[in-house]
PDB file of N, CA and C in Angstrom:
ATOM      1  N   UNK I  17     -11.666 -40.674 -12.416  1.00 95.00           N
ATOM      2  CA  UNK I  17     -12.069 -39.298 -12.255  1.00 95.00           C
ATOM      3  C   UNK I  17     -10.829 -38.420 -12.319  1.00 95.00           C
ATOM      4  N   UNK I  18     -11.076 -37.291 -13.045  1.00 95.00           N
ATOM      5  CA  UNK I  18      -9.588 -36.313 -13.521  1.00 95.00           C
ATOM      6  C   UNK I  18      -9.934 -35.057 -12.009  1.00 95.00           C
ATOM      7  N   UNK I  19      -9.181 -34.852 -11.458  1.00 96.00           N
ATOM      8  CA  UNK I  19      -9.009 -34.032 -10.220  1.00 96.00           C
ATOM      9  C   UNK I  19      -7.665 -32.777 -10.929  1.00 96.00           C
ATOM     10  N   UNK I  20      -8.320 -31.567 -10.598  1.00 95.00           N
ATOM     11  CA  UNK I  20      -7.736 -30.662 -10.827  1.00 95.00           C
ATOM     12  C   UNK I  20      -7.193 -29.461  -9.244  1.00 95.00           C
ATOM     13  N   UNK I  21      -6.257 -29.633  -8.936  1.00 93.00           N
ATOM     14  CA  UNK I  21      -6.391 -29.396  -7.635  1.00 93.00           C
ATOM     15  C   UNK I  21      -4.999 -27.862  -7.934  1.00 93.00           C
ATOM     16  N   UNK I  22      -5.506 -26.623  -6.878  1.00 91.00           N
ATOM     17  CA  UNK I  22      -5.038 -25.653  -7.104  1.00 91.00           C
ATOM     18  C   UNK I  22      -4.493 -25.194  -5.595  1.00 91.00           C
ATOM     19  N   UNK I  23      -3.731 -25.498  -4.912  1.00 90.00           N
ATOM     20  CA  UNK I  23      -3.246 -25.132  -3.593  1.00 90.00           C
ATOM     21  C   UNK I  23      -2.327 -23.713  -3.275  1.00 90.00           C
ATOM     22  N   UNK I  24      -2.743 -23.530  -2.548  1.00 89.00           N
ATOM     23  CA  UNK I  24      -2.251 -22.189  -1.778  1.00 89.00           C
ATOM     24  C   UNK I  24      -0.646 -22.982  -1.391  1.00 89.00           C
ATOM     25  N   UNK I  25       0.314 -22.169  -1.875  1.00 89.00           N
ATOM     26  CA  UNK I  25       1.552 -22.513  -1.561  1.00 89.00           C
ATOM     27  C   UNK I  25       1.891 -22.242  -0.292  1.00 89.00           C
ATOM     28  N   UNK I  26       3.433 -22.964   0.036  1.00 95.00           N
ATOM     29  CA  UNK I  26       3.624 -22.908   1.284  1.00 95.00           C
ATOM     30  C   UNK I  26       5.047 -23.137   1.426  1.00 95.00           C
ATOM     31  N   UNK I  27       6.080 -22.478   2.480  1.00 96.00           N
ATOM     32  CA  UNK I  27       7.118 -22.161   2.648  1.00 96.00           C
ATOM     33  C   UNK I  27       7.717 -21.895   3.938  1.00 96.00           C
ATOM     34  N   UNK I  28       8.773 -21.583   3.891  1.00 97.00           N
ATOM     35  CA  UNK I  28       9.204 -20.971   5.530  1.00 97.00           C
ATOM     36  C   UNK I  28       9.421 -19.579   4.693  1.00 97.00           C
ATOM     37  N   UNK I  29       9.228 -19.054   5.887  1.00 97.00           N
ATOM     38  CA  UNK I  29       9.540 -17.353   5.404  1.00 97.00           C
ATOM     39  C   UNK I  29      10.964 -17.226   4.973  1.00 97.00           C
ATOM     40  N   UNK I  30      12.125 -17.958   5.365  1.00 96.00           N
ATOM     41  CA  UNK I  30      13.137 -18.583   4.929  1.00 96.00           C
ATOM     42  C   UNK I  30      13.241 -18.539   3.322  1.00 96.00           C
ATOM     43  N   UNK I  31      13.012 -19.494   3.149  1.00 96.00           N
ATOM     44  CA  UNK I  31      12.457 -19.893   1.888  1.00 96.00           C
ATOM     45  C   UNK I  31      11.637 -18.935   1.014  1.00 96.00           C
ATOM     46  N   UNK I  32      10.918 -17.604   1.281  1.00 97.00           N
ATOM     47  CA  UNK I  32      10.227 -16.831   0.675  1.00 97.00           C
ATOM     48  C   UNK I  32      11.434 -15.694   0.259  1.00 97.00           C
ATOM     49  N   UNK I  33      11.847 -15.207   1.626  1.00 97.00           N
ATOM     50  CA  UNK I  33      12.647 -14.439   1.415  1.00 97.00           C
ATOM     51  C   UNK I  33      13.600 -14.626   0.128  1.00 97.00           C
ATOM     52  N   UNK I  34      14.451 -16.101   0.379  1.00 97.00           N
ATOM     53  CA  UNK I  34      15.230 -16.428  -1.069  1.00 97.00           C
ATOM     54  C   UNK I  34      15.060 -16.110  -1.963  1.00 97.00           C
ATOM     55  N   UNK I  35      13.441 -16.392  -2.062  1.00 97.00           N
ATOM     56  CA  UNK I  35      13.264 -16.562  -3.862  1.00 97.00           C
ATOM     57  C   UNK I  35      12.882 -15.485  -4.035  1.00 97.00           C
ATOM     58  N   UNK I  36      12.918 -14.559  -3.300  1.00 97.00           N
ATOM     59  CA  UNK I  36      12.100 -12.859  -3.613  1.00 97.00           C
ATOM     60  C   UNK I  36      13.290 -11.812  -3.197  1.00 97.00           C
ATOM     61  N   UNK I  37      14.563 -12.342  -2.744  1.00 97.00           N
ATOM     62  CA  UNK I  37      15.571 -11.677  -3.006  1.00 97.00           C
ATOM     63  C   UNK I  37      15.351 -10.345  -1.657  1.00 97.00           C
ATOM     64  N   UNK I  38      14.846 -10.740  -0.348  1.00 98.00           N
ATOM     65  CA  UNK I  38      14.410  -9.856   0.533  1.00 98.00           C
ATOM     66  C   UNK I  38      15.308  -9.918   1.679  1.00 98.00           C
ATOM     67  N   UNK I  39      15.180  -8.893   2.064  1.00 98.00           N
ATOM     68  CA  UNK I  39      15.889  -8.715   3.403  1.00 98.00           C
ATOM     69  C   UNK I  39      15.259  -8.416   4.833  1.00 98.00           C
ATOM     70  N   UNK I  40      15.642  -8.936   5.644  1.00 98.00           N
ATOM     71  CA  UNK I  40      14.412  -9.212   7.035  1.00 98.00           C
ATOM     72  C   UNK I  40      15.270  -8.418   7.835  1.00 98.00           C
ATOM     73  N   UNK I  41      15.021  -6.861   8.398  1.00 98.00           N
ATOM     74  CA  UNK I  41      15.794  -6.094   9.473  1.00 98.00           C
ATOM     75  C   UNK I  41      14.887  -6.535  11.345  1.00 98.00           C
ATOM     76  N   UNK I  42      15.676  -6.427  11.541  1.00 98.00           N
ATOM     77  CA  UNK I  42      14.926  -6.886  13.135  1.00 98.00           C
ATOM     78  C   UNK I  42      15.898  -6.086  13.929  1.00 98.00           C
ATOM     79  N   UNK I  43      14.729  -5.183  14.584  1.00 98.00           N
ATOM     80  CA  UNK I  43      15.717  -4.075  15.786  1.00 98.00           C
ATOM     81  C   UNK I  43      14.956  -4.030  16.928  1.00 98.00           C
ATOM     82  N   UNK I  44      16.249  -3.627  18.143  1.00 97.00           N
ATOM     83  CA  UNK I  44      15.720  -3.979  19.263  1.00 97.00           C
ATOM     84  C   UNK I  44      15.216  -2.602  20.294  1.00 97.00           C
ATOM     85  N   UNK I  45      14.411  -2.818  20.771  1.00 97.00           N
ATOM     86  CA  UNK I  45      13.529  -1.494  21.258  1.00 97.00           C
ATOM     87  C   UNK I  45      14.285  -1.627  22.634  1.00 97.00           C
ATOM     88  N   UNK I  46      14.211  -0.183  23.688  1.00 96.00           N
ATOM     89  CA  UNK I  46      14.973  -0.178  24.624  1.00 96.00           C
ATOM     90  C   UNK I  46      14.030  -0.985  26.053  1.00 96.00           C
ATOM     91  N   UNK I  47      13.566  -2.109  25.825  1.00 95.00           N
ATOM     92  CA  UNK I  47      13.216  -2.766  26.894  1.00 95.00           C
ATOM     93  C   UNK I  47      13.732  -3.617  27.873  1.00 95.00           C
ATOM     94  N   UNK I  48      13.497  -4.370  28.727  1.00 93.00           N
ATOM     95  CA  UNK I  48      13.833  -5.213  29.525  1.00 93.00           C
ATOM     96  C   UNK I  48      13.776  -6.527  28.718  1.00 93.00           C
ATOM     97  N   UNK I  49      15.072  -7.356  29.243  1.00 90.00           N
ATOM     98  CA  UNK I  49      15.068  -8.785  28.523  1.00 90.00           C
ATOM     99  C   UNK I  49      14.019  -9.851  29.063  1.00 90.00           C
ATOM    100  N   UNK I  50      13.357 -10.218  27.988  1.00 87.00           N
ATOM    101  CA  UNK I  50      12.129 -11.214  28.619  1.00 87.00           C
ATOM    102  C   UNK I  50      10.957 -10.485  27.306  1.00 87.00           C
ATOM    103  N   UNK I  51      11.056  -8.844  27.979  1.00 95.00           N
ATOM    104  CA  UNK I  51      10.140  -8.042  27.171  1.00 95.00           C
ATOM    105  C   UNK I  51       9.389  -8.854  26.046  1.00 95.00           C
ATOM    106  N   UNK I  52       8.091  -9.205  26.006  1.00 94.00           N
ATOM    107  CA  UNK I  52       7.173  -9.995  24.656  1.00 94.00           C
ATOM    108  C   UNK I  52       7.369  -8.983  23.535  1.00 94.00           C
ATOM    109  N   UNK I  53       7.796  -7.769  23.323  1.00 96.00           N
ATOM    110  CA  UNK I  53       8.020  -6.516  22.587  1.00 96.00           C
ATOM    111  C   UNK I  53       9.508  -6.217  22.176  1.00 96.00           C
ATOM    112  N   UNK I  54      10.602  -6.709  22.564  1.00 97.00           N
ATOM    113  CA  UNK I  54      11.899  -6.307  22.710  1.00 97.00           C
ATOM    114  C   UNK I  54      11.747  -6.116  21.224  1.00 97.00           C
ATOM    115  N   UNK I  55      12.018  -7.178  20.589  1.00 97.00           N
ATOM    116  CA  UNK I  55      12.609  -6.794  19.506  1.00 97.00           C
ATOM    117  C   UNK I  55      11.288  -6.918  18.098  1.00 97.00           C
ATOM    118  N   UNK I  56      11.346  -6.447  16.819  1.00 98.00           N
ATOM    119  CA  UNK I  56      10.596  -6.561  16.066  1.00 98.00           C
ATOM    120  C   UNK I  56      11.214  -6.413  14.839  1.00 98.00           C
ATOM    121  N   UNK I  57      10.337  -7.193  13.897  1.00 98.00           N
ATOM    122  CA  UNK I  57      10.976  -7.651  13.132  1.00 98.00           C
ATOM    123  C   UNK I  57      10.327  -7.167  12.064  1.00 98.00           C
ATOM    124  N   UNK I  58      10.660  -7.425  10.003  1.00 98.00           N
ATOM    125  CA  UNK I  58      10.331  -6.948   9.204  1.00 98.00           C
ATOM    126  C   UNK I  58      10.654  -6.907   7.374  1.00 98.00           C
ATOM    127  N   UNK I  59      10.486  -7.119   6.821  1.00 98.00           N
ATOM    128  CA  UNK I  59      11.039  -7.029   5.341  1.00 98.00           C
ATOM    129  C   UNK I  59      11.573  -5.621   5.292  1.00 98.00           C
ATOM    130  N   UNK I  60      12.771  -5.540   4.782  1.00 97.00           N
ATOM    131  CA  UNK I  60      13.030  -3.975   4.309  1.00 97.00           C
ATOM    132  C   UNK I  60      12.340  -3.501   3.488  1.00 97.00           C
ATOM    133  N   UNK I  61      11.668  -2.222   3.447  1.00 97.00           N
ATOM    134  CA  UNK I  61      11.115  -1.434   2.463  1.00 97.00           C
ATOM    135  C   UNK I  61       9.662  -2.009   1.822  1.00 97.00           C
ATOM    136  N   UNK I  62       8.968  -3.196   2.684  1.00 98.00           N
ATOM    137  CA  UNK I  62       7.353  -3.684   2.564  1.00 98.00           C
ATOM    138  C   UNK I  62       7.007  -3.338   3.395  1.00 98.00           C
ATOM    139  N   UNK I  63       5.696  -3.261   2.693  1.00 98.00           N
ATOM    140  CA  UNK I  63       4.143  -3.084   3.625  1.00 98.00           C
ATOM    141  C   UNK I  63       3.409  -4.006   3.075  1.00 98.00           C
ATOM    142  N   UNK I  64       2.217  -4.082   3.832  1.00 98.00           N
ATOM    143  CA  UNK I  64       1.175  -5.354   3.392  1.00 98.00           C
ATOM    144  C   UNK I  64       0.280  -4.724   2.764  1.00 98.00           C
ATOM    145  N   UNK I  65      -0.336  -4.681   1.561  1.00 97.00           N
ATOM    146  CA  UNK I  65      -1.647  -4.051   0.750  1.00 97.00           C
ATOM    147  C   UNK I  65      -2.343  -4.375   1.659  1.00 97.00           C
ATOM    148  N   UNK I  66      -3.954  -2.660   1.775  1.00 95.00           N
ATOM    149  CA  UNK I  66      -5.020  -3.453   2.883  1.00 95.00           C
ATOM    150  C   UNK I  66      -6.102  -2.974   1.501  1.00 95.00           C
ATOM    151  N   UNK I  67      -7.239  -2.442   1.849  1.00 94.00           N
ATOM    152  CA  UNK I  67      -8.171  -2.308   1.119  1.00 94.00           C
ATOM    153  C   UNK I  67      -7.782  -0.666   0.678  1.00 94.00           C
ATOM    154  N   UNK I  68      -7.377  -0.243  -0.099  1.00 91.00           N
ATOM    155  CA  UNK I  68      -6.686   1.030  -0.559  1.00 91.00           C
ATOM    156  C   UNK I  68      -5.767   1.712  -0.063  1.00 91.00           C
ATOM    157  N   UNK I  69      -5.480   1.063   0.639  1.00 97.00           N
ATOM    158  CA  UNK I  69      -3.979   1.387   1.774  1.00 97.00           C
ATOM    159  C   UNK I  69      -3.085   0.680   2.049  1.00 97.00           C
ATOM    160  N   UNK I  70      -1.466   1.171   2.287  1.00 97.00           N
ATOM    161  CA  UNK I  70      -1.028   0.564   2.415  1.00 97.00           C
ATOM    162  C   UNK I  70      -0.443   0.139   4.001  1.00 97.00           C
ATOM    163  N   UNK I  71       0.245  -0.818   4.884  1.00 97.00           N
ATOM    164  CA  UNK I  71      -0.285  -1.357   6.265  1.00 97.00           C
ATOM    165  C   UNK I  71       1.069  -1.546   6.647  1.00 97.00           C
ATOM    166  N   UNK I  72       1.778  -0.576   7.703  1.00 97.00           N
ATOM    167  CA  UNK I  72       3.573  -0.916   8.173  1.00 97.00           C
ATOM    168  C   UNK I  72       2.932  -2.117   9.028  1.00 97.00           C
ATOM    169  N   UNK I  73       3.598  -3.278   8.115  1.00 97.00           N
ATOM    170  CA  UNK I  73       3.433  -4.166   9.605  1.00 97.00           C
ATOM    171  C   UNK I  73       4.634  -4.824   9.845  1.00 97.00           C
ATOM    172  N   UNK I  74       4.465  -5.261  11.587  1.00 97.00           N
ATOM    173  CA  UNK I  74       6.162  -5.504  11.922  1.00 97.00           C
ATOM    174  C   UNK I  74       5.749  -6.951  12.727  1.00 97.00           C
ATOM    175  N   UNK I  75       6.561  -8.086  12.815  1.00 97.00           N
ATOM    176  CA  UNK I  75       6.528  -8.908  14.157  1.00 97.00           C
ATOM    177  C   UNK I  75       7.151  -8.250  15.406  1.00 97.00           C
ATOM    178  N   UNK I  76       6.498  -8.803  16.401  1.00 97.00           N
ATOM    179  CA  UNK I  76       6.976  -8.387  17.819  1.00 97.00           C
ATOM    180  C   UNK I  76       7.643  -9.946  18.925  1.00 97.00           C
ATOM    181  N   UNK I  77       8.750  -9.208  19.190  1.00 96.00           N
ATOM    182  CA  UNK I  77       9.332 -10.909  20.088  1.00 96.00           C
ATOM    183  C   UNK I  77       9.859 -10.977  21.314  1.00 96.00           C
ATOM    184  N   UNK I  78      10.332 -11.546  22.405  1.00 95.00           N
ATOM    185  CA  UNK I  78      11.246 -11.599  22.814  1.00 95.00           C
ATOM    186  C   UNK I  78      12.702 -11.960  22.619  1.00 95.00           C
ATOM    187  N   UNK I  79      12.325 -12.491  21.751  1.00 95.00           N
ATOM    188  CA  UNK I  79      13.976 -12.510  20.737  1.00 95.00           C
ATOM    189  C   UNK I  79      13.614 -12.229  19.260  1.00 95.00           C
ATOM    190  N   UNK I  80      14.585 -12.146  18.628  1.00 96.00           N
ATOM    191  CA  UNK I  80      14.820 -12.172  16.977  1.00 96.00           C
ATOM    192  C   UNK I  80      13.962 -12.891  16.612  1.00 96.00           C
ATOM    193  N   UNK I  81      14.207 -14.224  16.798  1.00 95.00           N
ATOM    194  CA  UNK I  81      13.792 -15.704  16.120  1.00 95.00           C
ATOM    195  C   UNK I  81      11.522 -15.304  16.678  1.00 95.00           C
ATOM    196  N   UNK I  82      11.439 -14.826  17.442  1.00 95.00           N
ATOM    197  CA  UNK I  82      10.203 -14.906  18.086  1.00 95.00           C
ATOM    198  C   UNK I  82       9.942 -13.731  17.092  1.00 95.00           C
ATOM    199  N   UNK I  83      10.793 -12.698  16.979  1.00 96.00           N
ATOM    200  CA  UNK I  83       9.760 -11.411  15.986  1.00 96.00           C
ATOM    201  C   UNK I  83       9.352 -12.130  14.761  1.00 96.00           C
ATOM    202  N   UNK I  84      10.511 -12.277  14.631  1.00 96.00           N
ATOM    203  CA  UNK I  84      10.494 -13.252  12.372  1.00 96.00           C
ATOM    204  C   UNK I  84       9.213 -14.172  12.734  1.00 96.00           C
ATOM    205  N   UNK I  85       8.799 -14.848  13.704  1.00 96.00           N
ATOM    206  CA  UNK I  85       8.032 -15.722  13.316  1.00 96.00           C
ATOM    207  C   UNK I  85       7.067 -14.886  13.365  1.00 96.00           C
ATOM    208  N   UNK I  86       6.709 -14.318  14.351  1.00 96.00           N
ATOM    209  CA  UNK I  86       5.427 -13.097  14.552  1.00 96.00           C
ATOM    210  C   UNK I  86       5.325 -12.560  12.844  1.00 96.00           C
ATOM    211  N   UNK I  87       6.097 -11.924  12.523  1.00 97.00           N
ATOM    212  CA  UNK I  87       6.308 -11.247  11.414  1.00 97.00           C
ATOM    213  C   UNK I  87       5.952 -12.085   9.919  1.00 97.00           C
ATOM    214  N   UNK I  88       6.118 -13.340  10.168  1.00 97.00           N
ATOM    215  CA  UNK I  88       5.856 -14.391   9.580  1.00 97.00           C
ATOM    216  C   UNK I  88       3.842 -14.965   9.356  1.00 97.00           C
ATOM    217  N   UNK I  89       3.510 -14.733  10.950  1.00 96.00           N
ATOM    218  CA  UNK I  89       2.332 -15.082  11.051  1.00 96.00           C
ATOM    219  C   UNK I  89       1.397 -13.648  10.276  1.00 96.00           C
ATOM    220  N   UNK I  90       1.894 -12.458  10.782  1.00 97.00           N
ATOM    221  CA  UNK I  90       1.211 -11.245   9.928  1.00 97.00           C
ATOM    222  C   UNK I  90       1.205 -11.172   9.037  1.00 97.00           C
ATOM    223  N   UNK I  91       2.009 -11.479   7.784  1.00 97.00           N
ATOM    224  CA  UNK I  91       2.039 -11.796   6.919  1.00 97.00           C
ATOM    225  C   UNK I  91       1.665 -12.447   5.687  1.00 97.00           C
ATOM    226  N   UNK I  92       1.277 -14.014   6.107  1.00 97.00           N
ATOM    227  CA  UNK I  92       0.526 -14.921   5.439  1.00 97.00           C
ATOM    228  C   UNK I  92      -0.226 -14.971   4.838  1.00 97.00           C
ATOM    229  N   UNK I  93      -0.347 -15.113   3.370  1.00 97.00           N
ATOM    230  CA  UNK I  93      -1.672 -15.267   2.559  1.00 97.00           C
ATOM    231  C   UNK I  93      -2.100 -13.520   2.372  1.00 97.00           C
ATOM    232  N   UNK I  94      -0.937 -12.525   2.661  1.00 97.00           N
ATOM    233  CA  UNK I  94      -1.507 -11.178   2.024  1.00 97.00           C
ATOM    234  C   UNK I  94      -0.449 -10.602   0.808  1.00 97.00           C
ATOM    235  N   UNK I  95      -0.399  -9.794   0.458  1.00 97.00           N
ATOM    236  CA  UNK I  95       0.066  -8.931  -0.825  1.00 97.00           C
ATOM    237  C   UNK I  95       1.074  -8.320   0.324  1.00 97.00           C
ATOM    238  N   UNK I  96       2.345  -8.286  -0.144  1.00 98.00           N
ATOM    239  CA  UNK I  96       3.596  -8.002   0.440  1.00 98.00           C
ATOM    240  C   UNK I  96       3.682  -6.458  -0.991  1.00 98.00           C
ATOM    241  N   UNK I  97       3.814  -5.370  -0.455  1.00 98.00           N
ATOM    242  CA  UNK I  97       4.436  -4.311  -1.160  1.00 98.00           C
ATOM    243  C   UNK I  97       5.745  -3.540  -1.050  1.00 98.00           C
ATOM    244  N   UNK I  98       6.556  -3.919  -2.314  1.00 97.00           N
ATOM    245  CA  UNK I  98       8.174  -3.564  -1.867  1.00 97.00           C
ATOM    246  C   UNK I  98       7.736  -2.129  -2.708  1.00 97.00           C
ATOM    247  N   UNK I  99       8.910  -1.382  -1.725  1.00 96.00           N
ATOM    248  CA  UNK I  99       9.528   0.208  -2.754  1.00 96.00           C
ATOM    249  C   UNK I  99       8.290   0.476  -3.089  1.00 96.00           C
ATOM    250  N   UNK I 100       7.127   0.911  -2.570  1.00 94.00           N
ATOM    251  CA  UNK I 100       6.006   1.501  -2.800  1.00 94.00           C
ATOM    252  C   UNK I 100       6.089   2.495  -3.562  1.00 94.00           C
ATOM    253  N   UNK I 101       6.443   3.570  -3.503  1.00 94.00           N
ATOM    254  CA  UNK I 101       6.832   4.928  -3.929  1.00 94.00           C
ATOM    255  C   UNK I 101       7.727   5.270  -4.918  1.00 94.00           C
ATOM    256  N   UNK I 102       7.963   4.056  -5.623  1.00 94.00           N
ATOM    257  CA  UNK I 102       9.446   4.167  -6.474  1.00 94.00           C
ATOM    258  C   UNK I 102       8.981   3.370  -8.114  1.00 94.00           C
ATOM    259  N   UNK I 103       9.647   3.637  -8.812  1.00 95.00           N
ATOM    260  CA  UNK I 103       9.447   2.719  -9.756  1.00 95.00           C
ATOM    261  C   UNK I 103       9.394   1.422  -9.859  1.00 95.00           C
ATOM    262  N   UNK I 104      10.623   1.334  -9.235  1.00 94.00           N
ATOM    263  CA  UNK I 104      10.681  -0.379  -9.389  1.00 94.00           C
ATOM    264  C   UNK I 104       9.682  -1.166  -8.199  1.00 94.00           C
ATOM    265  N   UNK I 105       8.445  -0.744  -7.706  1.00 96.00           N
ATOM    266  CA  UNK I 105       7.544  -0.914  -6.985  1.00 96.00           C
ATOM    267  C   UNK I 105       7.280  -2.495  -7.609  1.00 96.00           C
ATOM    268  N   UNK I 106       7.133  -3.241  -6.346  1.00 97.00           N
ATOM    269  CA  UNK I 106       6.824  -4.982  -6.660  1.00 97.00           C
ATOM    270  C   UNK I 106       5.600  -5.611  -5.623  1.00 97.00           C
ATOM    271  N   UNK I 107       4.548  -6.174  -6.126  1.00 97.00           N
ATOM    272  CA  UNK I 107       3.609  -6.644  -4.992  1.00 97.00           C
ATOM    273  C   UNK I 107       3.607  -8.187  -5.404  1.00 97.00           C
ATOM    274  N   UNK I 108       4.229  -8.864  -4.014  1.00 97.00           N
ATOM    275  CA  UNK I 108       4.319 -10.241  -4.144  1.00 97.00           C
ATOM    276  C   UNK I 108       3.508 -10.716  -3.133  1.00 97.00           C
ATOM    277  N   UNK I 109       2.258 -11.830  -3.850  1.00 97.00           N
ATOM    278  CA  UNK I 109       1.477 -12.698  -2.735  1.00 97.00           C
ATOM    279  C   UNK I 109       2.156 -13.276  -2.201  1.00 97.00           C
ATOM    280  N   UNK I 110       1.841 -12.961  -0.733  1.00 97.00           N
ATOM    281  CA  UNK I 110       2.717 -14.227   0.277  1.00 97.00           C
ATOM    282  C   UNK I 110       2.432 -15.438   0.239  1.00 97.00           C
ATOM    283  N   UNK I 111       2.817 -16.981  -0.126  1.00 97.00           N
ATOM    284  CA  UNK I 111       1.840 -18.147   0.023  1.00 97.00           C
ATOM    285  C   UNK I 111       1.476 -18.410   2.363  1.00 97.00           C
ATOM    286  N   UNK I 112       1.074 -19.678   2.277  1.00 96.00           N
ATOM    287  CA  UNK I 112       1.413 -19.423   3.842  1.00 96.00           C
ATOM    288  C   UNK I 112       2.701 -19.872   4.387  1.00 96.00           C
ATOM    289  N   UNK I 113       3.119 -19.235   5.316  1.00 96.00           N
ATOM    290  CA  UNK I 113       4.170 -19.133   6.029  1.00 96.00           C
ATOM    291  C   UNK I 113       4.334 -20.483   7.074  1.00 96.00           C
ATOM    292  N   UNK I 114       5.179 -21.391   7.044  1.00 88.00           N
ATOM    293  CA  UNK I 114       5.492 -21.970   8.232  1.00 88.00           C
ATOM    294  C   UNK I 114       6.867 -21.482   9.270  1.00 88.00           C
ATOM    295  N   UNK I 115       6.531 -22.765   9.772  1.00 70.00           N
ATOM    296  CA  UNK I 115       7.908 -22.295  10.810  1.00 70.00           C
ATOM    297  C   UNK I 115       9.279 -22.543  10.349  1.00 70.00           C
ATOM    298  N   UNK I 116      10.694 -22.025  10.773  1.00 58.00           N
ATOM    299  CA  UNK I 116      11.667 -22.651   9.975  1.00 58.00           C
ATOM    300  C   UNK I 116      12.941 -21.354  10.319  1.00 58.00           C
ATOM    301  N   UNK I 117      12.596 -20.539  10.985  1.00 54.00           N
ATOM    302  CA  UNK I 117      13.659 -19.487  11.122  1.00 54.00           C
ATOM    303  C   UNK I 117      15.397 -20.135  11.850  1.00 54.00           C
ATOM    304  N   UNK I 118      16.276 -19.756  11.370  1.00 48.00           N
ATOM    305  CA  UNK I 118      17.189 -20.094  11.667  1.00 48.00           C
ATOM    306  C   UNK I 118      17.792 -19.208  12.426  1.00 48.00           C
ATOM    307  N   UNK I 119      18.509 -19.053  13.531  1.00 50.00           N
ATOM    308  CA  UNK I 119      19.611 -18.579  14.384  1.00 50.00           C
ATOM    309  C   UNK I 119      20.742 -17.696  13.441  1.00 50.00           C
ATOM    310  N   UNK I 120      20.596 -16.588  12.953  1.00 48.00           N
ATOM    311  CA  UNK I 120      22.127 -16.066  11.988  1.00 48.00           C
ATOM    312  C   UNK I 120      22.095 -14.854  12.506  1.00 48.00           C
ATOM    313  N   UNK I 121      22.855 -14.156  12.426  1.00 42.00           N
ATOM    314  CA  UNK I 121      23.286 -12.950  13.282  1.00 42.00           C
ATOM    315  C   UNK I 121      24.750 -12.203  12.531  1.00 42.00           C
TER     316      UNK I 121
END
């Protein structure tokens, strides 16, 4: 039997970022350390396509490494929109996201 099989890709956001040449800003809000909110995280200059709109979405963490993944989980399996407003405007499907964030600073 011939099996034709078509899978939803899969990556660390790590790994997405690379190959899409992106940059992940993560800033820290004026809270208390612990805060589930401190810091949040983000692609520079994306939004997520929604149904005719476009969607600021951010991860939220107590650390860095906790936003990116947040930011990671919002993400998954939607239409990433860079430079909306500009020419060089780019909409890249996200495949799904695993875990994999590294410690860099």
């Amino acid at each position: 039997m011939e099996i034709k099989t078509d899978f939803v890709g899969e990556m660390t956001i790590e790994e997405f970022a690379d190959s899409h040449h992106l940059t992940m800003v993560v800033r820290e809000r004026r809270l208390p350390v612990g805060n589930p909110s401190r810091y949040y995280a983000s692609f520079e200059a994306a939004e997520v396509k929604g149904d005719g709109v476009l969607i600021g979405t951010y991860g939220n963490g107590s650390t860095p490494e906790e936003a990116i993944a947040n930011y990671a989980n919002e993400i998954t399996l939607k239409t990433l929109v860079l430079d909306a407003m500009n020419d060089d405007r780019r909409e890249i499907p996200v495949p799904r996201l695993t875990e994999g964030v590294t410690n860099e600073t």
